[in-house]
Coordinates of C-alpha atoms in Angstrom, one line a residue:
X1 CA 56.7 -6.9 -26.2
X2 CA 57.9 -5.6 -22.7
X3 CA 61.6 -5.1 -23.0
X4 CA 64.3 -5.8 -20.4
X5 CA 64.1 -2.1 -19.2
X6 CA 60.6 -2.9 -18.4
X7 CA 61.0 -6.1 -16.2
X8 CA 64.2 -4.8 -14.3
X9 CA 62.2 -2.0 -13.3
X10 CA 59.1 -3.2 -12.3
X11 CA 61.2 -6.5 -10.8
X12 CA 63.6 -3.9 -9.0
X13 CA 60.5 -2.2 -7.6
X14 CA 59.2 -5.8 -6.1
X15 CA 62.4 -6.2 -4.4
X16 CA 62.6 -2.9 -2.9
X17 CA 58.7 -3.1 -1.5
X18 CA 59.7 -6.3 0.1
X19 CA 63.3 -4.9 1.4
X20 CA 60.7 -2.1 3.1
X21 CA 59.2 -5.0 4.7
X22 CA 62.6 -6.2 6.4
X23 CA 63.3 -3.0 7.4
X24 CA 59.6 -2.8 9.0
X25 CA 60.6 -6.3 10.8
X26 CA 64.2 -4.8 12.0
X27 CA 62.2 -1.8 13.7
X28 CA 60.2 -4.9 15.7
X29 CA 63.2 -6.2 16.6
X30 CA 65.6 -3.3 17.8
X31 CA 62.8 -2.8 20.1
X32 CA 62.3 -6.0 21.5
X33 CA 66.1 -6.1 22.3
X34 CA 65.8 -2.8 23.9
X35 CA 62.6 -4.0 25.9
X36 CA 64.6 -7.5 26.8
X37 CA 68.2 -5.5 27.7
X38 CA 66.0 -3.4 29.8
X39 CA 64.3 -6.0 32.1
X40 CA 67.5 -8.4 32.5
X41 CA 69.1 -4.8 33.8
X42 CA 66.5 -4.0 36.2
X43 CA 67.1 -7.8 37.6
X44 CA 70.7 -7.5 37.6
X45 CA 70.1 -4.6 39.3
X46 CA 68.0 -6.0 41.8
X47 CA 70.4 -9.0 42.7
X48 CA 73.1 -6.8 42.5
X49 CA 71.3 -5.4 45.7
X50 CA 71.5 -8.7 47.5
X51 CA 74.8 -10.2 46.3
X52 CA 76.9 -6.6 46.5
X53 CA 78.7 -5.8 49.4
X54 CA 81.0 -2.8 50.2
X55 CA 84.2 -4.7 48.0
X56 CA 81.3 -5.0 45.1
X57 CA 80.0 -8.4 43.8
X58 CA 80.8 -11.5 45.8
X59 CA 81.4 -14.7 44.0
X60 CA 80.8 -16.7 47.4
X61 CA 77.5 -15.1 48.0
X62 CA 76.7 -15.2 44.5
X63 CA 77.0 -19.6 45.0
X64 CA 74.9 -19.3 48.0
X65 CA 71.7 -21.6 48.0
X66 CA 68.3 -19.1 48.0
X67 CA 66.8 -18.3 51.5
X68 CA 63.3 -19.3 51.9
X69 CA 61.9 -15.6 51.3
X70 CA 63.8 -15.7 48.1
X71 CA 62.7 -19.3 47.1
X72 CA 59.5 -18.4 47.5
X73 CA 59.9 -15.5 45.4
X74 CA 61.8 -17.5 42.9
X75 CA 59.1 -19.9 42.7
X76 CA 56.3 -17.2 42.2
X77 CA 58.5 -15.8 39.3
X78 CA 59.0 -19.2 37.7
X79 CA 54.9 -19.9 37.6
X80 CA 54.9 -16.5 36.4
X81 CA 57.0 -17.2 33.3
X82 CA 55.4 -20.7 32.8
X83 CA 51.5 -19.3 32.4
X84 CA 53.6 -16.8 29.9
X85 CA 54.7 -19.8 28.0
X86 CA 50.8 -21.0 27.5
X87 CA 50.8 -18.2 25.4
X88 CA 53.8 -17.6 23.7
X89 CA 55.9 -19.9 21.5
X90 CA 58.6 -21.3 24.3
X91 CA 60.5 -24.4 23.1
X92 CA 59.8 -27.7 24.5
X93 CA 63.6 -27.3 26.2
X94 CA 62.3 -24.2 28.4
X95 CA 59.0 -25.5 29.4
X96 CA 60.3 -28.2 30.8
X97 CA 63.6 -26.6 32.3
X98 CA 60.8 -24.0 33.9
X99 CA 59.0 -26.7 35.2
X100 CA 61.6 -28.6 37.1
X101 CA 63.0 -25.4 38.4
X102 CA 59.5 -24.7 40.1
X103 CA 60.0 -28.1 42.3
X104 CA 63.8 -27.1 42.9
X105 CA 63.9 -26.7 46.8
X106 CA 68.0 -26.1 46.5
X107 CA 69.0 -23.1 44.0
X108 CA 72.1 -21.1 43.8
X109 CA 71.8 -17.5 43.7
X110 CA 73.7 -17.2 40.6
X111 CA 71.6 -20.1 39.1
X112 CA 68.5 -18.0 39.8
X113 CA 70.3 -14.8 38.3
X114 CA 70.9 -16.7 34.9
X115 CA 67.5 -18.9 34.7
X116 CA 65.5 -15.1 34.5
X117 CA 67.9 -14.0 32.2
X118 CA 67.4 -16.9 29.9
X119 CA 63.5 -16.4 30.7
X120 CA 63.6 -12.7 28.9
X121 CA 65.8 -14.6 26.2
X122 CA 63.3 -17.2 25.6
X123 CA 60.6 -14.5 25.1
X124 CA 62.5 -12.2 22.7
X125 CA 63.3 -14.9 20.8
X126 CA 59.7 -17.0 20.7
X127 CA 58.3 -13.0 19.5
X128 CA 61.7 -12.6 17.0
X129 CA 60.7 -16.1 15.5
X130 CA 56.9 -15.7 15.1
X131 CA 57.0 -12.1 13.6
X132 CA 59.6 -13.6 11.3
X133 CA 57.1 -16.1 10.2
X134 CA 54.7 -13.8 9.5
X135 CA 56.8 -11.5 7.9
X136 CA 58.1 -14.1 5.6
X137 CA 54.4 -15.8 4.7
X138 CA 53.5 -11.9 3.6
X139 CA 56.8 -11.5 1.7
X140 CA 56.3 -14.5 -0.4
X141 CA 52.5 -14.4 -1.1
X142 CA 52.9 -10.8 -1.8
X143 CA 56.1 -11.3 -4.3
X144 CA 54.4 -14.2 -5.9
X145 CA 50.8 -12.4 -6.9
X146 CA 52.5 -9.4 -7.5
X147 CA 54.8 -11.0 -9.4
X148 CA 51.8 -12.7 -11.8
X149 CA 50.7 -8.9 -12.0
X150 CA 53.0 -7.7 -13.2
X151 CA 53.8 -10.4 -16.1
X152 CA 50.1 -9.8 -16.9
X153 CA 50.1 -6.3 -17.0
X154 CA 52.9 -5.8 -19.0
X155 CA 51.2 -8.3 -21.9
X156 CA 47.9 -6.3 -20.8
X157 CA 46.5 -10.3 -20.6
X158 CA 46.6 -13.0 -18.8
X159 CA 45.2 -16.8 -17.5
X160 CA 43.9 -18.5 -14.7
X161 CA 46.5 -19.5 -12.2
X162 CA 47.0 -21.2 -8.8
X163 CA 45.9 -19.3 -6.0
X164 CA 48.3 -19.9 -2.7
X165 CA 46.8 -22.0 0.2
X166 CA 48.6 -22.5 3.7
X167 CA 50.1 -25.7 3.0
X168 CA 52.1 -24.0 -0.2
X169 CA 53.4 -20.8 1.9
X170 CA 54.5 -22.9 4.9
X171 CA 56.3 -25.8 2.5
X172 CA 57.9 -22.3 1.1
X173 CA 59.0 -20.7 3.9
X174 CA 60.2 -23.3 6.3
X175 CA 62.4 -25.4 3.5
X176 CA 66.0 -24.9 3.5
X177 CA 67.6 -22.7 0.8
X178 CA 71.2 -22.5 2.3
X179 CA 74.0 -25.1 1.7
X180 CA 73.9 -25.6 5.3
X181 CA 70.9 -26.8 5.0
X182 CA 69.1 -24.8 7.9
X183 CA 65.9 -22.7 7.4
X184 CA 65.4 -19.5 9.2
X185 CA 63.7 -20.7 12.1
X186 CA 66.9 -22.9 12.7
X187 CA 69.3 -20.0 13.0
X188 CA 66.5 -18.1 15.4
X189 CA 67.2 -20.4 17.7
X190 CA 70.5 -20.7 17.0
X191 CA 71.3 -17.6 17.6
X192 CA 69.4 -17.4 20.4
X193 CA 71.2 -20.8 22.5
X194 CA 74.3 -18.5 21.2
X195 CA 72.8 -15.7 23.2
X196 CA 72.0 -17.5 26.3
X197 CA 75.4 -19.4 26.6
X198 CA 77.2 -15.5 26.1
X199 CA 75.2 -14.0 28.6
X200 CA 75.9 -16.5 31.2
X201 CA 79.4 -16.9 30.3
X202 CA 79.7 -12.9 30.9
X203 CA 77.5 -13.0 34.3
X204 CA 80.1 -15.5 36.0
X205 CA 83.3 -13.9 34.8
X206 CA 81.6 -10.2 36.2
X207 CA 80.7 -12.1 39.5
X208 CA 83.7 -14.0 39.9
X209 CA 85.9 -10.4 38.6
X210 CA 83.7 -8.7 41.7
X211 CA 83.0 -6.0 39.0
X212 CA 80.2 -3.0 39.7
X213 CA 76.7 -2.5 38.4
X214 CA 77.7 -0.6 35.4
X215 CA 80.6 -2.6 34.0
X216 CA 78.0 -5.6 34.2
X217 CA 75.2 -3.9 32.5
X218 CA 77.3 -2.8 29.9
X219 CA 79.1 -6.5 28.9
X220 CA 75.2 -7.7 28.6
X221 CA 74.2 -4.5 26.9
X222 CA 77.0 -5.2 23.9
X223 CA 76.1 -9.4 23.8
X224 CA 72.8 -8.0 23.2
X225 CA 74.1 -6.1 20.4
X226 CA 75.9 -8.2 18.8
X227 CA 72.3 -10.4 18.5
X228 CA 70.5 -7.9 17.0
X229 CA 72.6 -7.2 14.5
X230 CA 72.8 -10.9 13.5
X231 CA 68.7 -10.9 13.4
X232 CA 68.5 -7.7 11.3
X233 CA 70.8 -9.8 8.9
X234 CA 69.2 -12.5 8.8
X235 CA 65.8 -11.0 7.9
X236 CA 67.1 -9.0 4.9
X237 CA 68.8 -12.2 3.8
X238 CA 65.7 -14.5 4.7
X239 CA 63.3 -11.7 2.9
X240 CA 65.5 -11.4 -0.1
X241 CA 65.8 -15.4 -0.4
X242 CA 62.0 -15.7 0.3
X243 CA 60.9 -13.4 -2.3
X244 CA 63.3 -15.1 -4.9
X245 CA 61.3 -18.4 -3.9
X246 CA 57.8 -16.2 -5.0
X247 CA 59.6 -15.4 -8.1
X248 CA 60.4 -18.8 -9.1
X249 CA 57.0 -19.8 -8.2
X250 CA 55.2 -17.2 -10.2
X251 CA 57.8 -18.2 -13.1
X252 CA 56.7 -22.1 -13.1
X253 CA 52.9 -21.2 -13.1
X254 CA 53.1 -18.8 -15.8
X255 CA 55.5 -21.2 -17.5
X256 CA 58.3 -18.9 -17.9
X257 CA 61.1 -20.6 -20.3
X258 CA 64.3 -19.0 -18.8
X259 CA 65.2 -15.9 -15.9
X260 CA 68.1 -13.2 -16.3
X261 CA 69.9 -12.0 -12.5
X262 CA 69.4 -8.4 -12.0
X263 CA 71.8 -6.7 -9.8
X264 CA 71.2 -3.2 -8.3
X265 CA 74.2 -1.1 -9.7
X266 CA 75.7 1.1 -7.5
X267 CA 78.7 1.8 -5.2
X268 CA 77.7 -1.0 -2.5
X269 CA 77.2 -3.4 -5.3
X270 CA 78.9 -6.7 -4.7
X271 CA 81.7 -8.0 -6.8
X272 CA 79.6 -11.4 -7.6
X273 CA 76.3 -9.7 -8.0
X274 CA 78.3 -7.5 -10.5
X275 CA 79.4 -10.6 -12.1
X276 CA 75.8 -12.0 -12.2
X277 CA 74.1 -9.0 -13.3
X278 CA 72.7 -9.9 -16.8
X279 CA 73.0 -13.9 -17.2
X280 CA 70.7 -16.2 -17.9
X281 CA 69.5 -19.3 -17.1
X282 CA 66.7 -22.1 -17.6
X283 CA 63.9 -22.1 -14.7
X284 CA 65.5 -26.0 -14.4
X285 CA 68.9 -24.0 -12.8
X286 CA 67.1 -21.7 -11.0
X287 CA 68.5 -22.3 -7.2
X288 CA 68.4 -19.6 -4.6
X289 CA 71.4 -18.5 -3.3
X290 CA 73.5 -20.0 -6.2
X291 CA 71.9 -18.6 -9.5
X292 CA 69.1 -16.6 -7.6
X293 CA 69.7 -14.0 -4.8
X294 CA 70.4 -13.9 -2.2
X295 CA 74.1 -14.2 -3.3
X296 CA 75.4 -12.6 0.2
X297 CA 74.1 -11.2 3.2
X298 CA 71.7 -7.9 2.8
X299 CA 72.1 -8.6 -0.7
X300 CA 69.9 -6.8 -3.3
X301 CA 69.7 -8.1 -6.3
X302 CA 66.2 -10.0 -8.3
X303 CA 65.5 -11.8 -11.4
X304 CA 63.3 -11.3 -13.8
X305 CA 61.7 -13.4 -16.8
X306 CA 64.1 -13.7 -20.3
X307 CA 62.5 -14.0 -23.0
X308 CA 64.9 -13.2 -25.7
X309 CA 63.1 -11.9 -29.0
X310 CA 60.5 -14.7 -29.2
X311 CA 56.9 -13.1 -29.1
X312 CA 55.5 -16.4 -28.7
X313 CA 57.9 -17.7 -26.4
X314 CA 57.1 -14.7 -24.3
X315 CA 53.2 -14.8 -24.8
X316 CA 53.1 -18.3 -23.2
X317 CA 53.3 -16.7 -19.9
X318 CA 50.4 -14.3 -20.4
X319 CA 47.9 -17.5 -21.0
X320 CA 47.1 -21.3 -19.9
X321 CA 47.5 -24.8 -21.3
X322 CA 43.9 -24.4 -22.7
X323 CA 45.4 -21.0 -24.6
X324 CA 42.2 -19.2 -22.2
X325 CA 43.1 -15.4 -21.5
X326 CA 41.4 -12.4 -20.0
X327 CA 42.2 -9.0 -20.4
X328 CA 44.4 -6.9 -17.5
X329 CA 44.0 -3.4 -18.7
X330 CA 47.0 -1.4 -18.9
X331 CA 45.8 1.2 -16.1
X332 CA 44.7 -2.2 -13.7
X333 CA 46.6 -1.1 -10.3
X334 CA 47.9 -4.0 -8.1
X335 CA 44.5 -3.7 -5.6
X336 CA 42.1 -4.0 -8.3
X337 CA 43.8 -6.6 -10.0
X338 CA 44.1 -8.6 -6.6
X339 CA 40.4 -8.1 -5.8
X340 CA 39.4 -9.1 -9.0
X341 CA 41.8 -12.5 -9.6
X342 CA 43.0 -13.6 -6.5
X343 CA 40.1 -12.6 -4.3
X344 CA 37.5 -13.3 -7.1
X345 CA 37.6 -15.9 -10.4
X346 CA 40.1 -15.9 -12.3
X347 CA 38.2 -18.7 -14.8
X348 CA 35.2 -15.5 -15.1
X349 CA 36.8 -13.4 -17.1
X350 CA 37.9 -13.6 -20.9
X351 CA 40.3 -12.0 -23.3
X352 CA 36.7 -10.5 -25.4
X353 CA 33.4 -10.2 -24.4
X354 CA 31.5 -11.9 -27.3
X355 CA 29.6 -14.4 -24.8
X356 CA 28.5 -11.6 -22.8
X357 CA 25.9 -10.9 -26.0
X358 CA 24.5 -14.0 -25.6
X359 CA 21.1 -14.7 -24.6
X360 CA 21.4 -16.2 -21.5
X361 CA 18.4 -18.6 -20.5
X362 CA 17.1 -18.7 -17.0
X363 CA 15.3 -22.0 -17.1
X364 CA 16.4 -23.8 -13.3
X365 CA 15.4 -27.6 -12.6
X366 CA 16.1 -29.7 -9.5
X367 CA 18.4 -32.9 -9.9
X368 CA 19.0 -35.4 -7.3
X369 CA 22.5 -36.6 -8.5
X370 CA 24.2 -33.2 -8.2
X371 CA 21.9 -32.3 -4.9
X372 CA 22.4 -28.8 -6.6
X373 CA 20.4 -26.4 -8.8
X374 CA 21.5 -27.1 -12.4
X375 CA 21.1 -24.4 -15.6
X376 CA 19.6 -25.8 -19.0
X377 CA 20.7 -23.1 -22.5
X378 CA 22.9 -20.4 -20.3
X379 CA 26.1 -19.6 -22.0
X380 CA 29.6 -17.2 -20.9
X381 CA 32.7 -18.0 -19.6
X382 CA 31.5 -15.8 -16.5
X383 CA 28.4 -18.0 -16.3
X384 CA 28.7 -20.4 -13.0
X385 CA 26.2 -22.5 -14.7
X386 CA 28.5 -22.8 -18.3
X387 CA 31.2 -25.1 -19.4
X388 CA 34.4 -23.1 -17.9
X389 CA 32.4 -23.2 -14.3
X390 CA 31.9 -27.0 -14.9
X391 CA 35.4 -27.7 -15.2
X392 CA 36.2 -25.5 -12.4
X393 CA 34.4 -27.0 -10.6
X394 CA 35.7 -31.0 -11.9
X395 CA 39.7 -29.7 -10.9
X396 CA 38.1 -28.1 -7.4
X397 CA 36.7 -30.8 -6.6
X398 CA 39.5 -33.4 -7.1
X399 CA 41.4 -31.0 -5.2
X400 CA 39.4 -30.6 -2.1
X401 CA 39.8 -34.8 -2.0
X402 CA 43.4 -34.3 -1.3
X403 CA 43.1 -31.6 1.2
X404 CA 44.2 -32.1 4.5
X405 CA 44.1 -28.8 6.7
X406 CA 40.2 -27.3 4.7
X407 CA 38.3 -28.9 7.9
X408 CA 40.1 -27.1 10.5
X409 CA 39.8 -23.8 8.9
X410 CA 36.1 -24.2 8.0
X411 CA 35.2 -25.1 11.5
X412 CA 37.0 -22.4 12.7
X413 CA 35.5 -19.8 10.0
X414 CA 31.5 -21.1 10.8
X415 CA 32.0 -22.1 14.5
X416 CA 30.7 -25.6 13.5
X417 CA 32.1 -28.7 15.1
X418 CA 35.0 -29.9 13.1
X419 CA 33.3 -33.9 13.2
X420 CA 30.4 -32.2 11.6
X421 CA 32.4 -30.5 9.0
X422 CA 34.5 -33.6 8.3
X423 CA 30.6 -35.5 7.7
X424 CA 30.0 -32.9 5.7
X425 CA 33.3 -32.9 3.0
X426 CA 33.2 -37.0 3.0
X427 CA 29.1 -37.0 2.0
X428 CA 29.9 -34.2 -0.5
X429 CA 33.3 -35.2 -2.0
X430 CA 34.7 -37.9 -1.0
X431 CA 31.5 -40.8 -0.5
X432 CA 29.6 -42.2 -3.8
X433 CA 25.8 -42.3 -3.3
X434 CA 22.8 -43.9 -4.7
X435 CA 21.5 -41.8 -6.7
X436 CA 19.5 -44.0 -9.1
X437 CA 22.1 -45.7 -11.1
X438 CA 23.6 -49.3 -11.5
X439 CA 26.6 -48.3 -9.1
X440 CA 27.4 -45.8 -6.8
X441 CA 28.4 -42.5 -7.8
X442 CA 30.2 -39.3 -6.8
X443 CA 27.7 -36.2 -7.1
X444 CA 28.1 -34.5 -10.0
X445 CA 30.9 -31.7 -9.3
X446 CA 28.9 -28.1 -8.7
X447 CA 30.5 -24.7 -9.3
X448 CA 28.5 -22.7 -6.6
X449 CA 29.3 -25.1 -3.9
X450 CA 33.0 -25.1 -5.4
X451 CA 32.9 -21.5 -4.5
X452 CA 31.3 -22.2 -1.3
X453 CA 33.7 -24.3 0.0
X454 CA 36.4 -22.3 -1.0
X455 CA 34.9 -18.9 1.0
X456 CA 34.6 -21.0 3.9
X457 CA 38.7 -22.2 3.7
X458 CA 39.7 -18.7 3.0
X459 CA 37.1 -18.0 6.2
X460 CA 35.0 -15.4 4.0
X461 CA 31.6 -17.0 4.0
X462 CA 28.3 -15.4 2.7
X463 CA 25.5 -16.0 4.0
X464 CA 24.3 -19.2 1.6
X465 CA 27.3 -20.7 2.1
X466 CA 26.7 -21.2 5.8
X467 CA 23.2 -22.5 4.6
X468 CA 25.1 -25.3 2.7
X469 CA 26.9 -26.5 6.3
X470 CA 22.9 -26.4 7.8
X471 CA 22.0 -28.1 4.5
X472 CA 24.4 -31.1 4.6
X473 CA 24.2 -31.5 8.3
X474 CA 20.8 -31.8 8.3
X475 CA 20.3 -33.9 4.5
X476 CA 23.2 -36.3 6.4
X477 CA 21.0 -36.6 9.7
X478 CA 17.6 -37.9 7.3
X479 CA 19.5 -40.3 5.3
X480 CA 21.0 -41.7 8.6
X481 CA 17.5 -41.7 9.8
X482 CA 16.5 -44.7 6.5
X483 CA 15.3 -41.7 4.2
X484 CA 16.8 -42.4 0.5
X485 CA 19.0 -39.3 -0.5
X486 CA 16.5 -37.5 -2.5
X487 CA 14.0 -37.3 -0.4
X488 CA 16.1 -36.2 2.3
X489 CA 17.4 -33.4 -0.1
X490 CA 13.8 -32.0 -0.8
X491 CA 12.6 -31.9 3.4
X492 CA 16.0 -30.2 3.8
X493 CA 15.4 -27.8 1.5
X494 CA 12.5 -26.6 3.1
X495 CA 14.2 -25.4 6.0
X496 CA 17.9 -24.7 4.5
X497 CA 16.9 -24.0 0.5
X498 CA 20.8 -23.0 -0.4
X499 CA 20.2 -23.9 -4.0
X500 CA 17.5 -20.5 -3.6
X501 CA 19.9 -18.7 -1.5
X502 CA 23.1 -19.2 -4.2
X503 CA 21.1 -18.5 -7.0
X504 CA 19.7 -15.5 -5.8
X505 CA 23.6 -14.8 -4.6
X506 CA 24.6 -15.0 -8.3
X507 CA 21.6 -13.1 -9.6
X508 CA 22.6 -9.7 -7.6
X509 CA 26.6 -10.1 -9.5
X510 CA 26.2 -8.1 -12.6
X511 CA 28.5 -10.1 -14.3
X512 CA 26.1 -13.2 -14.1
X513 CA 22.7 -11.4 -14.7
X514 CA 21.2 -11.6 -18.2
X515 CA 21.9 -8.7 -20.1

């Protein structure tokens, strides 16, 4: 059984590959500060021009109303920054602040002077806050399948687990972990209103003061400063308290009993993180920022699973509720293990290969109720036509009932209108049929178009899983047309034969092909 040596330094590891990524995001940012601090001084310098006489800046010139020439310029600048905004994440607060200033007919020069200073605010931070987001939704998925990898790995097997979906990474990302109760995209714009209100407090005292170019420049310059250094905190706090929610994630599924803190030891080790280093809790205290890091800002610590001396305790997490493992070779790198049970099946694979010598039968008939193609004497765990597809396909299937954003991302992965797709999951999923019965009934749940529907989510459709849209949409049109659903099912299949296409699909996989 791994010892602690073993977690703490593959765990350590994890941390460190995601503290790479806050650095990567802290590069970003130092140069959009630089890029914003150098267009608000080539404005200052230009209204320096106008306001500045021989004495330097002029407070009562500075509270003069905008000539026509420079309305008009004004104005040009303002649409300027509002078809900017169509683009780019502005709040609500500066679209419509932008907006009345384009009908403004009576402007103060200094009014002017701080609403483009704002507008290079507004964009630093709308960029700060979306690469953040990004950053972030990477940190955690990465932390939590590298996490299960690792688990796996280090048992050398492992069990099917939950794969993340969009909803999960954004719940995980945007909830509060602070006692505060702000999330990061809070103190972005925090920061940011913090910013603005500086900057303009600065501009008025240097006008007012009648102070030169330079001393102007460099007041802004270190207000800037000040910002970026609070950003480049917060995303090595957000990314360290981000990666302990993967952590804790990862621990649940794999059904991990307890977790020990892990401190980095060193000389910029933090008294509490010293004082943490080594305890252990039950996954029901695990709480980010109070048991699990981040304990302070650019803090470096991780957990790891505690298992104590229990082999079974500690085996639990290397298989399901079912007791169903596969093998993760001890030489499996993080790629191939990705490719193989993120990207691919996790339910294919076994601990042995005992099925695999099977004789697998290849006898294919056509069943109304399902609307599928059906096996009859095929056996394997890797076989979409055994019993672990079929219940696969049973949870999938209950799932995909209680999705909510799986229309929007199909449509936009086939180019097919969304009304057609949303015909498409209620006849499949979510309507009962007549399919020759007493009562209506749901079609039986299929594996293949499990997988199907589940390529076309993650927007990585083959080819007979765009036949299924073609299928439905056209199997849907003949039943609205009076035709009962089986016949409609056998014209269609004519034209759009994706029970052909899929099992032809399947054939080509080794690991399905009779051996």
């Amino acid at each position: 059984m791994p010892g602690r040596d073993y977690w703490k330094k593959r765990m350590e590891a994890m941390e460190e590959q995601s503290h790479k990524k806050g650095i990567e995001y802290a590069e970003f940012a130092q140069k959009q500060f630089y890029r914003a601090e150098r267009n608000i001084d080539r404005e200052i310098v230009k209204w320096y021009g106008k306001l500045a006489d021989n004495n330097g800046l002029s407070y009562s010139s500075a509270r003069e109303l905008l000539r026509k020439d420079e309305l008009e310029e004004f104005h040009w600048s303002v649409e300027e920054y509002i078809k900017k905004g169509e683009l780019s994440n502005y709040t609500d607060q500066w679209n419509e602040k932008l907006k009345n200033a384009s009908a403004k007919v009576h402007i103060s020069r200094l009014e002017a002077m701080k609403l483009q200073m704002q507008q290079e605010c507004e964009v630093l931070y709308g960029n700060l806050h979306d690469a953040l987001d990004d950053k972030l939704r990477d940190i955690y998925t990465d932390g939590y399948y590298r996490s299960i990898y690792e688990i796996q790995k280090g048992y050398g097997v492992g069990s099917a687990f939950n794969r993340l979906d969009t909803r999960r990474i954004e719940t995980a990302v945007n909830s509060a972990w602070a006692q505060d109760g702000s999330n990061f995209s809070d103190r972005i714009w925090k920061d940011k209103d913090r910013l603005i209100n500086e900057l303009n407090k600065e501009l008025t005292q240097a006008v007012i003061a009648g102070g030169n170019y330079q001393d102007v420049v460099k007041k802004l310059a270190k207000r800037l400063n000040v910002s970026e250094s609070n950003v480049k905190r917060l995303v090595y706090t957000e990314a360290s308290a981000i990666h302990a929610k993967s952590q804790q994630k990862c621990y649940k599924e794999l059904g991990v009993q307890e977790f020990e803190f892990v401190a980095t030891l060193d000389s910029r080790t933090s008294e509490i993180c010293q004082a943490m280093d080594g305890k252990h809790f039950p996954m029901a205290q695990y709480e980010v920022g109070v048991t699990a890091p981040p304990m302070h800002p650019h803090c470096r610590s991780c957990t790891v699973p505690y298992f104590e001396d229990d082999i079974e305790d500690s085996k639990r997490a290397a298989r399901n509720d079912e007791g169903d493992t596969y093998l993760v070779p001890a030489d499996m790198t993080y790629p191939e293990w990705k490719k193989t049970f993120v990207d691919g099946d996790v339910e294919d694979y076994e601990e042995s290969d005992e099925d695999f010598g099977k004789k697998a039968g290849d006898v294919l008939v056509d069943i109304g109720k399902s609307s599928t193609i059906v096996s009859r004497n095929i056996s394997g765990a890797r076989n979409p036509y055994g019993n672990k597809a079929k219940e696969h396909a049973e949870r999938y299937y209950a799932s995909v009932r209680k999705m909510t954003t799986d229309v929007d991302r199909i449509a936009d992965a086939s180019g097919i209108d969304k009304d057609k797709i949303m015909e498409i999951k209620n006849y499949i999923f979510m309507e009962k049929h007549e399919l020759g019965g007493t009562e209506k009934e749901y079609f039986d749940p299929d594996y293949m178009m499990a997988e199907s529907w589940r390529r076309l989510i993650d927007g990585k459709p083959e080819k007979h899983d765009l036949t299924l849209l073609n299928h439905e949409i056209m199997e849907c049109g003949l039943i609205q047309k009076g035709m009962s659903q089986q016949e409609a099912h056998i014209i269609t299949a004519k034209k759009y034969n994706y029970d052909k296409e899929a099992q032809e699909f399947y054939g080509k996989i080794k690991k399905y092909r009779k051996e």
